[in-house]
PDB file of C-alpha atoms in Angstrom:
ATOM      1  CA  ALA A   1     158.608 -60.249 -68.500  1.00  0.00           C
ATOM      2  CA  GLU A   2     159.837 -59.391 -65.703  1.00  0.00           C
ATOM      3  CA  ILE A   3     156.248 -57.056 -64.961  1.00  0.00           C
ATOM      4  CA  ARG A   4     154.230 -59.203 -66.274  1.00  0.00           C
ATOM      5  CA  ALA A   5     155.318 -61.921 -63.789  1.00  0.00           C
ATOM      6  CA  SER A   6     155.066 -59.535 -60.828  1.00  0.00           C
ATOM      7  CA  GLY A   7     152.147 -57.687 -61.482  1.00  0.00           C
ATOM      8  CA  TYR A   8     153.572 -54.107 -60.863  1.00  0.00           C
ATOM      9  CA  ASP A   9     156.928 -52.195 -61.650  1.00  0.00           C
ATOM     10  CA  LEU A  10     158.699 -50.148 -58.996  1.00  0.00           C
ATOM     11  CA  SER A  11     160.843 -46.697 -60.145  1.00  0.00           C
ATOM     12  CA  ILE A  12     162.927 -45.806 -56.777  1.00  0.00           C
ATOM     13  CA  GLU A  13     164.462 -42.542 -57.936  1.00  0.00           C
ATOM     14  CA  GLU A  14     165.096 -43.871 -61.253  1.00  0.00           C
ATOM     15  CA  LEU A  15     163.610 -40.258 -63.313  1.00  0.00           C
ATOM     16  CA  HIS A  16     163.958 -37.552 -60.077  1.00  0.00           C
ATOM     17  CA  PRO A  17     166.196 -37.977 -57.296  1.00  0.00           C
ATOM     18  CA  GLY A  18     163.847 -38.778 -54.082  1.00  0.00           C
ATOM     19  CA  MET A  19     160.784 -40.083 -55.869  1.00  0.00           C
ATOM     20  CA  LEU A  20     159.521 -43.013 -55.495  1.00  0.00           C
ATOM     21  CA  ALA A  21     156.491 -44.792 -57.584  1.00  0.00           C
ATOM     22  CA  ALA A  22     154.823 -48.130 -58.357  1.00  0.00           C
ATOM     23  CA  ALA A  23     152.659 -49.148 -61.097  1.00  0.00           C
ATOM     24  CA  ALA A  24     150.488 -52.008 -62.091  1.00  0.00           C
ATOM     25  CA  PRO A  25     148.698 -52.418 -65.545  1.00  0.00           C
ATOM     26  CA  VAL A  26     145.190 -52.953 -66.163  1.00  0.00           C
ATOM     27  CA  THR A  27     145.106 -56.096 -68.346  1.00  0.00           C
ATOM     28  CA  VAL A  28     142.260 -57.677 -69.591  1.00  0.00           C
ATOM     29  CA  ASP A  29     142.324 -61.261 -71.443  1.00  0.00           C
ATOM     30  CA  GLY A  30     146.396 -60.591 -70.982  1.00  0.00           C
ATOM     31  CA  GLU A  31     146.489 -57.724 -72.706  1.00  0.00           C
ATOM     32  CA  ALA A  32     147.403 -53.848 -70.812  1.00  0.00           C
ATOM     33  CA  VAL A  33     144.335 -51.869 -71.669  1.00  0.00           C
ATOM     34  CA  ALA A  34     145.625 -49.108 -68.846  1.00  0.00           C
ATOM     35  CA  ALA A  35     147.563 -48.349 -65.825  1.00  0.00           C
ATOM     36  CA  ILE A  36     147.475 -46.921 -62.230  1.00  0.00           C
ATOM     37  CA  THR A  37     150.108 -45.183 -60.783  1.00  0.00           C
ATOM     38  CA  VAL A  38     151.142 -44.010 -57.280  1.00  0.00           C
ATOM     39  CA  SER A  39     153.957 -41.885 -56.214  1.00  0.00           C
ATOM     40  CA  SER A  40     155.249 -40.702 -53.261  1.00  0.00           C
ATOM     41  CA  THR A  41     159.041 -38.997 -52.071  1.00  0.00           C
ATOM     42  CA  THR A  42     161.848 -40.721 -49.972  1.00  0.00           C
ATOM     43  CA  VAL A  43     160.997 -37.792 -47.403  1.00  0.00           C
ATOM     44  CA  ARG A  44     157.453 -39.155 -46.959  1.00  0.00           C
ATOM     45  CA  SER A  45     158.200 -43.323 -47.159  1.00  0.00           C
ATOM     46  CA  SER A  46     161.013 -45.611 -48.368  1.00  0.00           C
ATOM     47  CA  ALA A  47     161.124 -47.626 -50.893  1.00  0.00           C
ATOM     48  CA  GLU A  48     160.441 -50.960 -48.817  1.00  0.00           C
ATOM     49  CA  ALA A  49     157.708 -49.590 -47.375  1.00  0.00           C
ATOM     50  CA  LEU A  50     156.200 -48.758 -50.869  1.00  0.00           C
ATOM     51  CA  GLU A  51     156.400 -52.362 -51.996  1.00  0.00           C
ATOM     52  CA  ARG A  52     155.247 -53.473 -48.654  1.00  0.00           C
ATOM     53  CA  GLU A  53     152.020 -51.432 -48.086  1.00  0.00           C
ATOM     54  CA  ILE A  54     151.216 -50.005 -51.315  1.00  0.00           C
ATOM     55  CA  VAL A  55     151.915 -52.702 -53.683  1.00  0.00           C
ATOM     56  CA  PRO A  56     149.443 -54.729 -52.742  1.00  0.00           C
ATOM     57  CA  LEU A  57     146.791 -52.674 -52.685  1.00  0.00           C
ATOM     58  CA  LEU A  58     147.603 -50.665 -55.939  1.00  0.00           C
ATOM     59  CA  VAL A  59     147.746 -54.109 -57.805  1.00  0.00           C
ATOM     60  CA  ASP A  60     144.024 -55.049 -55.581  1.00  0.00           C
ATOM     61  CA  ALA A  61     142.881 -52.402 -57.496  1.00  0.00           C
ATOM     62  CA  ALA A  62     144.257 -52.829 -60.604  1.00  0.00           C
ATOM     63  CA  GLN A  63     142.522 -56.060 -60.710  1.00  0.00           C
ATOM     64  CA  ARG A  64     139.119 -54.534 -59.750  1.00  0.00           C
ATOM     65  CA  ILE A  65     139.525 -52.182 -61.836  1.00  0.00           C
ATOM     66  CA  ALA A  66     139.682 -54.687 -64.931  1.00  0.00           C
ATOM     67  CA  ARG A  67     136.769 -56.453 -63.558  1.00  0.00           C
ATOM     68  CA  ALA A  68     134.639 -53.275 -63.957  1.00  0.00           C
ATOM     69  CA  TYR A  69     135.978 -52.707 -67.710  1.00  0.00           C
ATOM     70  CA  ARG A  70     135.486 -55.927 -69.079  1.00  0.00           C
ATOM     71  CA  GLY A  71     131.875 -55.720 -67.592  1.00  0.00           C
ATOM     72  CA  ALA A  72     131.517 -52.352 -68.997  1.00  0.00           C
ATOM     73  CA  ASN A  73     132.478 -53.694 -72.396  1.00  0.00           C
ATOM     74  CA  PRO A  74     130.344 -57.165 -72.841  1.00  0.00           C
ATOM     75  CA  GLY A  75     130.562 -56.583 -76.045  1.00  0.00           C
ATOM     76  CA  LEU A  76     134.066 -56.914 -76.631  1.00  0.00           C
ATOM     77  CA  TYR A  77     134.624 -60.016 -74.620  1.00  0.00           C
ATOM     78  CA  ARG A  78     132.030 -62.162 -75.795  1.00  0.00           C
ATOM     79  CA  ASN A  79     132.896 -65.939 -75.321  1.00  0.00           C
ATOM     80  CA  GLY A  80     135.770 -65.200 -73.359  1.00  0.00           C
ATOM     81  CA  SER A  81     137.596 -63.231 -76.694  1.00  0.00           C
ATOM     82  CA  ARG A  82     137.714 -59.980 -77.635  1.00  0.00           C
ATOM     83  CA  HIS A  83     136.116 -58.969 -80.931  1.00  0.00           C
TER      84      HIS A  83
END
């Protein structure tokens, strides 16, 4: 529910020391059909910079992909619902 509300998730050294990542779902009509991720290291970036500088671009890209996905699959999305 938290990711759905914010539109992204962060992984700050959760799996590997020194690794940072941000992910945003590609959602069409409220359903996640894909996700995109950006990763870096704590040597190159900080969690704060990732969230401040990269996350807005990542979320925007996910939204653009969702629009393109929907446009490329019009047969699946007739009358505003998935068939």
